[in-house]
CSV table of C-alpha atoms and ligand atoms in Angstrom, one decimal:
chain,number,residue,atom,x,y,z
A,1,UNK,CA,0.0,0.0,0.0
A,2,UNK,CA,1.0,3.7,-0.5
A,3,UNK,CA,0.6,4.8,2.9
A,4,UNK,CA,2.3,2.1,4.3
A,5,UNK,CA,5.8,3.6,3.0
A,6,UNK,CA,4.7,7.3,3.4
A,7,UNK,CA,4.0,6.6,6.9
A,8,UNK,CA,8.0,5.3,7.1
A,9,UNK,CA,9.5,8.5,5.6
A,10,UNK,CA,11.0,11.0,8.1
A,11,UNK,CA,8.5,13.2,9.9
A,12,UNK,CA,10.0,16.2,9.3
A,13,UNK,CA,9.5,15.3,5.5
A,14,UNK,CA,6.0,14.4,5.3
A,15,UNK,CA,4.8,18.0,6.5
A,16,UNK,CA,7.2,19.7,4.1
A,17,UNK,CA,6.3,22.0,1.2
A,18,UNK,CA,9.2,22.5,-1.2
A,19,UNK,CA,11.3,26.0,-1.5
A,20,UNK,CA,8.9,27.9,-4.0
A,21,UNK,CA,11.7,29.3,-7.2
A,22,UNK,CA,11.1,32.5,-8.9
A,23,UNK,CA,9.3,31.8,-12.2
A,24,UNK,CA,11.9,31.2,-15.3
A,25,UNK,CA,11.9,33.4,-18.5
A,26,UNK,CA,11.3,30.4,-20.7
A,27,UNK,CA,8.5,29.3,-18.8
A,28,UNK,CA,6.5,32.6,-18.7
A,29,UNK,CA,7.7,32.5,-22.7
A,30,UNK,CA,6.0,29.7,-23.0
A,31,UNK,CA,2.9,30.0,-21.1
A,32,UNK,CA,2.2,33.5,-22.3
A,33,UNK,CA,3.7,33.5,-25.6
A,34,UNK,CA,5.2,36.7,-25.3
A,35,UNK,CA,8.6,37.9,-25.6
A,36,UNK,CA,11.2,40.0,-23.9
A,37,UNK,CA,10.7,39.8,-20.3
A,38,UNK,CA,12.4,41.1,-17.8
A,39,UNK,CA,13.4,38.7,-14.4
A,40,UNK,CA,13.4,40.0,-11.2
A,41,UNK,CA,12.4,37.8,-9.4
A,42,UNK,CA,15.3,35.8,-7.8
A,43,UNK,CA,17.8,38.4,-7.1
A,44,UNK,CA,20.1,37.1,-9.2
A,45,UNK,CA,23.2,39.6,-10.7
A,46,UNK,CA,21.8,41.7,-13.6
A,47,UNK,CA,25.2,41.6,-15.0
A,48,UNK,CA,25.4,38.2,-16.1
A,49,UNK,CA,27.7,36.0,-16.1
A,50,UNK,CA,31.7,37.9,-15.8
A,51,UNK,CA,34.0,36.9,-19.0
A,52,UNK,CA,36.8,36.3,-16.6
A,53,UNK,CA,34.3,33.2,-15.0
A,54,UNK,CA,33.2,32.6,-18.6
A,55,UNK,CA,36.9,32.3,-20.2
A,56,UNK,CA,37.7,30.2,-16.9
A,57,UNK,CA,34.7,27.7,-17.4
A,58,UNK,CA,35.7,27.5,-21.0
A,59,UNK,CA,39.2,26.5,-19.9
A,60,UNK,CA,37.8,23.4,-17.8
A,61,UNK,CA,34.8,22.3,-19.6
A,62,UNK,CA,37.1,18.9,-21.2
A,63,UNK,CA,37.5,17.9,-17.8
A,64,UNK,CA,34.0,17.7,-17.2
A,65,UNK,CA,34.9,13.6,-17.3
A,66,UNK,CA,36.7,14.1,-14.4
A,67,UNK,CA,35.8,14.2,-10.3
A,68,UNK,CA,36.7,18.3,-9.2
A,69,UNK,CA,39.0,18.6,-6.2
A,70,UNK,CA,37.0,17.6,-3.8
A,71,UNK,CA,38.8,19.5,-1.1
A,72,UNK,CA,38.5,22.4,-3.3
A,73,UNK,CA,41.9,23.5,-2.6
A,74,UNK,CA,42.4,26.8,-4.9
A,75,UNK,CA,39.7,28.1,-4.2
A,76,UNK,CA,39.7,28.0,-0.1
A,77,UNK,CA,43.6,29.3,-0.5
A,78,UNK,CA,42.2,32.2,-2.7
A,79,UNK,CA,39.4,32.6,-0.2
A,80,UNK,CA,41.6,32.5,3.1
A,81,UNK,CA,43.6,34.9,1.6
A,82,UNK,CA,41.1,37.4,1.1
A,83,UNK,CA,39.6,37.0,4.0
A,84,UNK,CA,42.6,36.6,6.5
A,85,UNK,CA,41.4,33.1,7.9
A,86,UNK,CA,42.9,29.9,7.6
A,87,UNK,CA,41.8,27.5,5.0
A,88,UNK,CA,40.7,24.5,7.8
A,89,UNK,CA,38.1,27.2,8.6
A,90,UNK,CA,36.4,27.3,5.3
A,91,UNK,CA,33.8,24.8,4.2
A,92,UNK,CA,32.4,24.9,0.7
A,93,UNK,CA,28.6,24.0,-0.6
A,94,UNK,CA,26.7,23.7,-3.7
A,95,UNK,CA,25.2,27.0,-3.1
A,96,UNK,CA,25.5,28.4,0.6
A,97,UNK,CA,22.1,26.5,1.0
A,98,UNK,CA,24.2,23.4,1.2
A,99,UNK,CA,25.7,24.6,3.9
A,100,UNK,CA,22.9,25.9,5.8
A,101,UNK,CA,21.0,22.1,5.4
A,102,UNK,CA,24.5,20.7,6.5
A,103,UNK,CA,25.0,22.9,9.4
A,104,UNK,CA,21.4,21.2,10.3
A,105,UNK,CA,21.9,18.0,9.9
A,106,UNK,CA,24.7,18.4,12.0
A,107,UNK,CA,23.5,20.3,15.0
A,108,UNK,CA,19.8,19.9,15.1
A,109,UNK,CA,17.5,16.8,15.3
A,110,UNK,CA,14.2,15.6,16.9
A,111,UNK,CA,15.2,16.7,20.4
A,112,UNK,CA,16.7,19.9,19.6
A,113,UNK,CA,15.1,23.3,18.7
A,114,UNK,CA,16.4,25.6,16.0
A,115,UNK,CA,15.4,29.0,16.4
A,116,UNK,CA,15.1,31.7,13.4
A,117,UNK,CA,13.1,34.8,13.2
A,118,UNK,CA,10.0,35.6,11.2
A,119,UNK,CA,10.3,36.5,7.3
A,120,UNK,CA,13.8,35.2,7.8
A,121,UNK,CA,15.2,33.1,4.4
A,122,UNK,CA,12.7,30.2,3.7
A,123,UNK,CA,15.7,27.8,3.6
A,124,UNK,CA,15.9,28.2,7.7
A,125,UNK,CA,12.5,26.9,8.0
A,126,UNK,CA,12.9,23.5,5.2
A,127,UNK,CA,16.6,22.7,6.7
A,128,UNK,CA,15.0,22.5,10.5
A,129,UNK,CA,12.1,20.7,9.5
A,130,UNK,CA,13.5,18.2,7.6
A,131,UNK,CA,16.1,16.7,10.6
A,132,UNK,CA,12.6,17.0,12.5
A,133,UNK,CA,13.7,19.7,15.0
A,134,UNK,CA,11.4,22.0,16.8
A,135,UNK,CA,11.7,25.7,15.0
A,136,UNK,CA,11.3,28.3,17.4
A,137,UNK,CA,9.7,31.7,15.1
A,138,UNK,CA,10.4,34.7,17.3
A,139,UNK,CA,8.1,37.6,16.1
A,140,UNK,CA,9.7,40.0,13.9
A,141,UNK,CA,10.3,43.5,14.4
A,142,UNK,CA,9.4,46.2,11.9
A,143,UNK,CA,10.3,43.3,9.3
A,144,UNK,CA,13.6,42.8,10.7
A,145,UNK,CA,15.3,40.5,13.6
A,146,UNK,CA,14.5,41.2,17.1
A,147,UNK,CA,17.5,39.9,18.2
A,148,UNK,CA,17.1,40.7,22.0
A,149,UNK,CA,13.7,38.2,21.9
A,150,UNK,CA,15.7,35.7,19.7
A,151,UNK,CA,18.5,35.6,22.6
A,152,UNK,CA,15.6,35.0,25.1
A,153,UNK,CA,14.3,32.5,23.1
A,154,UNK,CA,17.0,30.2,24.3
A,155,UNK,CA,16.1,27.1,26.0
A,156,UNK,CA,18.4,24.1,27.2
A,157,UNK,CA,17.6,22.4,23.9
A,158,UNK,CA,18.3,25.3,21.7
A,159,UNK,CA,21.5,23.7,19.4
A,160,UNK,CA,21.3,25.9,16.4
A,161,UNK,CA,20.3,29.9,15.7
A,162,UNK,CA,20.1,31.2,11.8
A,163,UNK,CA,20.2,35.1,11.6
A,164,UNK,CA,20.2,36.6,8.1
A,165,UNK,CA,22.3,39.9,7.8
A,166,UNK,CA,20.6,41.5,5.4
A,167,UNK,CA,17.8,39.4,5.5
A,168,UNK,CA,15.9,38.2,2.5
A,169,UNK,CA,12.4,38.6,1.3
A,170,UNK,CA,12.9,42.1,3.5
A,171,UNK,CA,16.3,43.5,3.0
A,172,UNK,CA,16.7,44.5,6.5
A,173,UNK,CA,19.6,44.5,8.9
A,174,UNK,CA,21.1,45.2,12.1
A,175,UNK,CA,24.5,46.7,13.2
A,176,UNK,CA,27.3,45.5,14.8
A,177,UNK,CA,26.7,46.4,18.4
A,178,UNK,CA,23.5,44.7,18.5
A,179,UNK,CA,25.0,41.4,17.0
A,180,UNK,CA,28.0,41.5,19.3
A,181,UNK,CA,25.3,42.2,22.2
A,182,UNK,CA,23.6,39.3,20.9
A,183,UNK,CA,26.3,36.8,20.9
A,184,UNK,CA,27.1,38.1,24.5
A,185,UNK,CA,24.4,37.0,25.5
A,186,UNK,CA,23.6,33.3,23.7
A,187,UNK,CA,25.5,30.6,25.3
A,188,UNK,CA,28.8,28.9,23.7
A,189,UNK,CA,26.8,25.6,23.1
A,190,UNK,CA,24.5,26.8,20.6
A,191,UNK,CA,25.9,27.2,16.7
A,192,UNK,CA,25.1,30.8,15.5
A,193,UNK,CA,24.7,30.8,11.5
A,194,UNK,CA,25.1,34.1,10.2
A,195,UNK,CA,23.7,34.3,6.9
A,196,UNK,CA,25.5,37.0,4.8
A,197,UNK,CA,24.5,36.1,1.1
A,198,UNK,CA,24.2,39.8,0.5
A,199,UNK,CA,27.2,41.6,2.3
A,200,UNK,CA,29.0,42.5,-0.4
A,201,UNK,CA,26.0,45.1,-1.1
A,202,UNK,CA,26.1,46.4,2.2
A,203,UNK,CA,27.4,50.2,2.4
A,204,UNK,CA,26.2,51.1,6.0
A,205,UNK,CA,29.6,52.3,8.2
A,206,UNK,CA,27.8,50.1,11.3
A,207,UNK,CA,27.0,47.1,9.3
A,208,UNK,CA,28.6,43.8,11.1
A,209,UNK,CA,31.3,41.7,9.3
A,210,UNK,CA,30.9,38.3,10.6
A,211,UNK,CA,34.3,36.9,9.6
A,212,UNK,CA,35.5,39.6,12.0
A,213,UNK,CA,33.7,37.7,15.1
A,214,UNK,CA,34.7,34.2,14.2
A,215,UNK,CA,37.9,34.3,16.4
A,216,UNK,CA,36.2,36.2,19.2
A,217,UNK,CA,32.7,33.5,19.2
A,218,UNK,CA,33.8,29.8,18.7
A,219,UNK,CA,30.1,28.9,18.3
A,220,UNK,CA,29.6,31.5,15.1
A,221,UNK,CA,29.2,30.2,11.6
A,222,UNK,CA,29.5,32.5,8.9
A,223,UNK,CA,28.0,31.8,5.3
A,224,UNK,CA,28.4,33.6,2.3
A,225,UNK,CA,27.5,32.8,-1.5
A,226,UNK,CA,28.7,33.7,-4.9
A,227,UNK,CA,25.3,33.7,-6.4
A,228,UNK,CA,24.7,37.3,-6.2
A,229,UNK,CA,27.2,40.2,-5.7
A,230,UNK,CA,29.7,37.6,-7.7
A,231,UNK,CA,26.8,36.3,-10.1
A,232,UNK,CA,27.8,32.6,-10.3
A,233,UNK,CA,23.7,31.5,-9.4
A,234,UNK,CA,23.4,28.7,-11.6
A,235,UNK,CA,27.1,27.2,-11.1
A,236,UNK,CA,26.2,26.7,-7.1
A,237,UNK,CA,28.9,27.5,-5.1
A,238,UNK,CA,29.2,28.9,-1.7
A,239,UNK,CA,30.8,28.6,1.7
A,240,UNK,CA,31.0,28.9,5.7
A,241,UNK,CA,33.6,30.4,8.2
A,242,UNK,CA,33.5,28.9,11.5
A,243,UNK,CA,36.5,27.6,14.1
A,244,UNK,CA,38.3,24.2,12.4
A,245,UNK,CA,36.5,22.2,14.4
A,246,UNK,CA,32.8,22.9,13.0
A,247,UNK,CA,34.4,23.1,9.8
A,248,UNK,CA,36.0,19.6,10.1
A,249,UNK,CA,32.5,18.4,11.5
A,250,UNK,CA,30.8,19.4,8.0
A,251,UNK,CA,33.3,17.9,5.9
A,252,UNK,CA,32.6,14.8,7.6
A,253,UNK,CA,28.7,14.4,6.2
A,254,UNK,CA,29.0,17.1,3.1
A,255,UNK,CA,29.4,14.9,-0.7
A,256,UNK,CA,33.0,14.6,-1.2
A,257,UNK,CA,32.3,16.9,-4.4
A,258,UNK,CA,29.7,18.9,-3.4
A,259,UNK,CA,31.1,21.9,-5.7
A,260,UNK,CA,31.7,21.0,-9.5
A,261,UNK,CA,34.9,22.0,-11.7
A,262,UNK,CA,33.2,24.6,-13.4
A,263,UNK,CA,31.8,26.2,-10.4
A,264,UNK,CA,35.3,26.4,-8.8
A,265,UNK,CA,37.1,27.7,-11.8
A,266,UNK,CA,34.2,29.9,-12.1
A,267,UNK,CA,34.7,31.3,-8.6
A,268,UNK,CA,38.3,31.5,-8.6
A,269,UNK,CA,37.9,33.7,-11.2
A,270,UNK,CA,35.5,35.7,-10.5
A,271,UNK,CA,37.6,36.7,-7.5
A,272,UNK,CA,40.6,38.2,-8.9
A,273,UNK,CA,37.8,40.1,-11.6
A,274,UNK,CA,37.6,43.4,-9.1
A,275,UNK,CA,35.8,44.9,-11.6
A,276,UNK,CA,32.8,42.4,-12.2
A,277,UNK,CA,32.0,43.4,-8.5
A,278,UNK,CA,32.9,46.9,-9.0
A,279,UNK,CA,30.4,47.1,-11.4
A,280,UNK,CA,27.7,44.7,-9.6
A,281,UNK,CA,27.8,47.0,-6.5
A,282,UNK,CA,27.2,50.4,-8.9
A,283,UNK,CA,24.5,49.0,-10.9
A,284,UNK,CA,23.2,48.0,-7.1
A,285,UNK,CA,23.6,51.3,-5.8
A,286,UNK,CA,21.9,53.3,-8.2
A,287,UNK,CA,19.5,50.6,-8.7
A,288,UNK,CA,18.3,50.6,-5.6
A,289,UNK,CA,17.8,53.8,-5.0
A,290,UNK,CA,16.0,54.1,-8.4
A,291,UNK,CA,13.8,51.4,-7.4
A,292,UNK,CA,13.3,53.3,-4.0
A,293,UNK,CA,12.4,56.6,-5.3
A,294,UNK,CA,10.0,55.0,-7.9
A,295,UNK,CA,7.9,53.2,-5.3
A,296,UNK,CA,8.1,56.0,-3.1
A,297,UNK,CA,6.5,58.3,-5.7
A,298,UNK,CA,4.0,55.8,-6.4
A,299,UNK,CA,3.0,55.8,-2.4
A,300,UNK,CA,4.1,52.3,-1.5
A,301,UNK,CA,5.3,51.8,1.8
A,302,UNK,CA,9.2,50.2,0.8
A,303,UNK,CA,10.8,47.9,3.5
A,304,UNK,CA,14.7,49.6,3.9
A,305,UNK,CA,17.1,47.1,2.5
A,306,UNK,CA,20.5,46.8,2.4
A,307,UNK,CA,20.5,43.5,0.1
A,308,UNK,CA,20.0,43.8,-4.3
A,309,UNK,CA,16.0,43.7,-4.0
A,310,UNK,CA,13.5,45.8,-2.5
A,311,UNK,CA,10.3,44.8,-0.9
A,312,UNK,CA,7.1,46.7,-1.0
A,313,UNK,CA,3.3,46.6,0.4
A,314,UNK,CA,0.5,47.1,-2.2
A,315,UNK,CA,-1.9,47.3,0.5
A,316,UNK,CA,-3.9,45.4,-1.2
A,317,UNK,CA,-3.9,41.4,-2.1
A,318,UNK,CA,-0.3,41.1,-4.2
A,319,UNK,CA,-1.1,38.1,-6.1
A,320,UNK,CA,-3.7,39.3,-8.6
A,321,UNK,CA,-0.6,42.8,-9.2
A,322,UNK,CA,2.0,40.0,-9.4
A,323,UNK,CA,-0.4,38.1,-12.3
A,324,UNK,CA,-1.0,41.2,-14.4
A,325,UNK,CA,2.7,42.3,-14.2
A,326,UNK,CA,3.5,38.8,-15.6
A,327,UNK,CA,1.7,40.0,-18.5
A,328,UNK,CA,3.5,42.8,-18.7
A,329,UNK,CA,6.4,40.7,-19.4
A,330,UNK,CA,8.2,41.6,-15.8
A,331,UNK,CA,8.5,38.8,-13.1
A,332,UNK,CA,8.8,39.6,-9.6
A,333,UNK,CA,8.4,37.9,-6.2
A,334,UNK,CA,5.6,37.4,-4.5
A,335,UNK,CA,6.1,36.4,-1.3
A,336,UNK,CA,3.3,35.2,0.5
A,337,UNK,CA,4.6,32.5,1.4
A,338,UNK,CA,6.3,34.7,4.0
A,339,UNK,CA,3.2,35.1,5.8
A,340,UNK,CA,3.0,38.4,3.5
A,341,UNK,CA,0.2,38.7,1.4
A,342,UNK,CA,0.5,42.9,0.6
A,343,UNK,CA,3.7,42.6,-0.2
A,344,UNK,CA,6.1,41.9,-3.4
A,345,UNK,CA,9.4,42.1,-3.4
A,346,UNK,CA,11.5,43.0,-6.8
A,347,UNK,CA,15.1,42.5,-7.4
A,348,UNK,CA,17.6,45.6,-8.5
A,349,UNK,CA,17.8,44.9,-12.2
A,350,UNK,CA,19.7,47.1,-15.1
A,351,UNK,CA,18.8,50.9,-15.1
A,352,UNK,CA,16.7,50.4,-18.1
A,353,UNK,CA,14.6,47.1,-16.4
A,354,UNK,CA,14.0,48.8,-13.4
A,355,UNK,CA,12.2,51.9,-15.1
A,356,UNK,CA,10.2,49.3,-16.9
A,357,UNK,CA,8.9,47.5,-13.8
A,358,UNK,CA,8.2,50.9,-12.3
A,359,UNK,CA,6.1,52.0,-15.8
A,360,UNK,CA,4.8,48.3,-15.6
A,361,UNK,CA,3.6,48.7,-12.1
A,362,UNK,CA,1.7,52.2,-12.6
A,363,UNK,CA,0.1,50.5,-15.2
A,364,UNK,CA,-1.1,47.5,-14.0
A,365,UNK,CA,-2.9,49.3,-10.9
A,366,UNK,CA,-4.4,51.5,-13.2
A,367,UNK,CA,-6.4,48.6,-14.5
B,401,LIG,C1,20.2,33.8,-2.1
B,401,LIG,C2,20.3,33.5,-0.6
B,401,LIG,C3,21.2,32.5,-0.2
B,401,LIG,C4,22.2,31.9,-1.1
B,401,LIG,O1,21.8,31.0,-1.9
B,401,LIG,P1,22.8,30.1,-2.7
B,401,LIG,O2,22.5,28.7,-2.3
B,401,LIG,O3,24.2,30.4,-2.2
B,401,LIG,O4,22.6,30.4,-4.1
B,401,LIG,C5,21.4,32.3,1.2
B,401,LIG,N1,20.7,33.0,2.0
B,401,LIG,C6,19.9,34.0,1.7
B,401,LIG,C7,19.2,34.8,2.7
B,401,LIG,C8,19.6,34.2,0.3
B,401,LIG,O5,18.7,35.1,0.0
C-alpha cells in the first residue's frame, strides 16, 4: 500500500512544502507566448555571467569527465587569503544553502530546537524541519530580527540559531553592536549561522562583518555565497567560516564533491575580476535607490534594504498585481509565502529594467 511507505518516511518530511523558485523566463515565454521579459524575481546579478568566469569555465569544460577537487583547494587558498582566515576554517557548498542544510543535519535533530526569526530566508524553515527539529519563530520587528527576543528564546535544547544579515524577502539588517550584544548574550553551546548572502551590497559604516567575530565566538558560523554580488547562481557555489572544528565536522557528512569544476574555476575567477563586483555594486547602488524613489513616488510603503532587491506593500492582495505584471512581461516575487500577502518584493535589475517595472507597475494598478 501507499501509505504504508509514506507513513516510514522522516516526519519532518511528510509536513514539508518545497522551496517555491522564482518563475523562469522560458516558462513565462511559453505560457504567455510573449517575448522580452524582464526577471526580477530571484535576485540574481543583472550583470550576467563575468567573462573572466566565462573564459575560466571554457578553460575546464574537457575535464567535465573528471571528479573536481574535492577539497576544493584553490579556491579555499584564494578565499583564506582574502579573508585573513585559515583554509581549515572554510567549508564549501553547492550554493551556501548546502551549507545551511549541513550545518542542520549536523546540530539539530528531533530533540533539539532551532530558532530563526519571522520573514527570515525560507531555507531556515525547510533545513529544520526536515532533521525534524522544533523551529522556534520569534516575532519580527518592523520586518527585521528582534535579536534581544531571539536571545531570550533560548532554552536548554536550543542547538542551532540562523540570523540573516541582510535578511531576505525584507532587506533588513542590524548593526554590529546589536549582534555583538547578541552573541554576548547566547550561550557557547549553541551554533550561531550568520547568513550573509548579501554583504557584499552592504554600504552602512555600522553594518557587522561576521568573519571579524569568528575568532572572538567559537560557536559563530559564517556563510556567504557567490550567487549574487559575484553572479555565479546557476554554477552553485558557496561557503562557511566557522572555528576548524565545526568546519571539520561538516566535511565529515557534506558529498565529497559537493562543488563542480566549473563552479570552482568559475569562482576563482571571478575573485581576482575586481571589476565584475565593482560594477555589480554600482548598478546595485543606483538601482536601488532608483527602485526606491519609484515606489516612493508611487505611495508604497518600501521595506529599507540593504541587500539587491527591494520589498514593497501594495496594500492590497499582491497576487492578482504579481499576475498582471506577468503579463507585462516583468516577473517579480511574491512572497506570500512569508506570511505576506501585501507585499512583493522585486530584485535591482539594469537601469533600463527597473524603469520598466516601475512603468509596468503604474500600469497595472491602473487597470
Ligand atoms: C540567495 C540566498 C542565499 C544563497 O543561496 P545560494 O544557495 O548560495 O545560491 C542564502 N541566504 C539567503 C538569505 C539568500 O537570499
Amino acid at each position: 500500500m501507499e501509505s504504508d511507505f509514506l507513513k516510514r518516511a522522516n516526519v519532518g518530511v511528510q509536513g514539508l512544502m518545497p522551496y517555491q523558485p522564482g518563475k523562469p523566463v522560458d516558462e513565462l515565454e511559453r505560457e504567455l507566448g510573449i517575448s522580452n521579459i524582464i526577471k526580477l524575481a530571484s535576485n540574481e546579478n543583472p550583470l550576467g555571467l563575468s567573462e573572466e568566469a566565462q573564459k575560466a569555465v571554457a578553460k575546464v569544460v574537457t575535464e567535465g569527465s573528471r571528479y573536481p577537487d574535492g577539497g576544493g583547494v584553490k579556491l579555499k587558498e584564494k578565499l583564506a587569503a582574502r579573508l585573513a582566515v585559515k583554509t581549515s576554517q572554510i567549508t564549501l557548498g553547492n550554493g551556501s544553502n548546502d551549507l545551511l542544510d549541513l550545518l542542520a543535519r549536523v546540530f539539530a535533530n528531533s530533540e533539539t530546537e532551532v530558532i530563526y526569526s519571522q520573514y527570515s530566508f525560507a531555507v531556515y524553515a525547510l533545513a529544520t524541519q526536515a532533521v525534524g527539529a522544533k523551529a522556534v519563530v520569534v516575532p519580527a520587528k518592523e520586518w527585521g530580527h528582534d535579536l534581544t527576543a531571539m536571545a531570550d528564546a533560548v532554552t536548554s535544547k536550543t542547538s542551532l540559531i540562523f540570523l540573516a544579515n541582510p535578511n531576505n524577502p525584507t532587506g533588513t539588517w542590524f548593526a554590529k553592536a546589536d549582534l555583538q550584544a547578541f552573541m554576548d548574550k547566547v550561550p557557547a553551546s549553541v551554533v550561531v549561522v550568520l547568513d550573509e548572502a548579501y554583504i557584499e551590497y552592504s554600504t552602512e559604516a555600522d553594518f557587522p562583518d561576521g568573519v571579524a567575530l569568528l575568532n572572538q565566538y567559537p560557536n559563530l558560523v559564517v556563510t556567504r555565497t557567490f550567487s549574487k554580488a559575484y553572479g555565479l547562481a546557476s554554477m552553485r557555489v558557496g561557503y562557511s567560516l566557522s572555528n576548524s572544528t565545526i568546519a571539520d565536522l561538516l566535511n565529515r557528512i557534506r558529498q565529497p564533491f559537493n562543488v563542480n569544476s566549473f563552479a570552482l574555476a568559475a569562482a576563482e575567477a571571478v575573485l581576482d575580476d575586481a571589476d565584475y563586483l565593482t560594477r555589480s555594486l554600482e548598478v546595485n547602488n543606483s538601482g536601488l535607490a532608483q527602485l526606491k524613489a519609484g515606489l516612493v513616488e508611487q505611495g508604497y510603503d518600501v521595506i529599507p534594504s540593504a541587500g539587491n532587491f527591494v520589498t514593497f506593500s501594495l496594500g492590497q492582495d499582491a497576487m492578482s498585481i504579481y499576475q498582471k505584471l506577468l503579463h507585462e512581461g516583468v516577473i517579480v516575487r511574491p512572497v506570500a509565502n512569508y506570511q505576506m500577502p501585501q507585499h512583493l518584493r522585486v530584485s535591482v535589475g539594469l537601469k533600463e529594467e527597473n524603469a520598466r517595472f516601475l512603468l509596468a507597475l503604474e500600469k497595472v494598478i491602473e487597470l
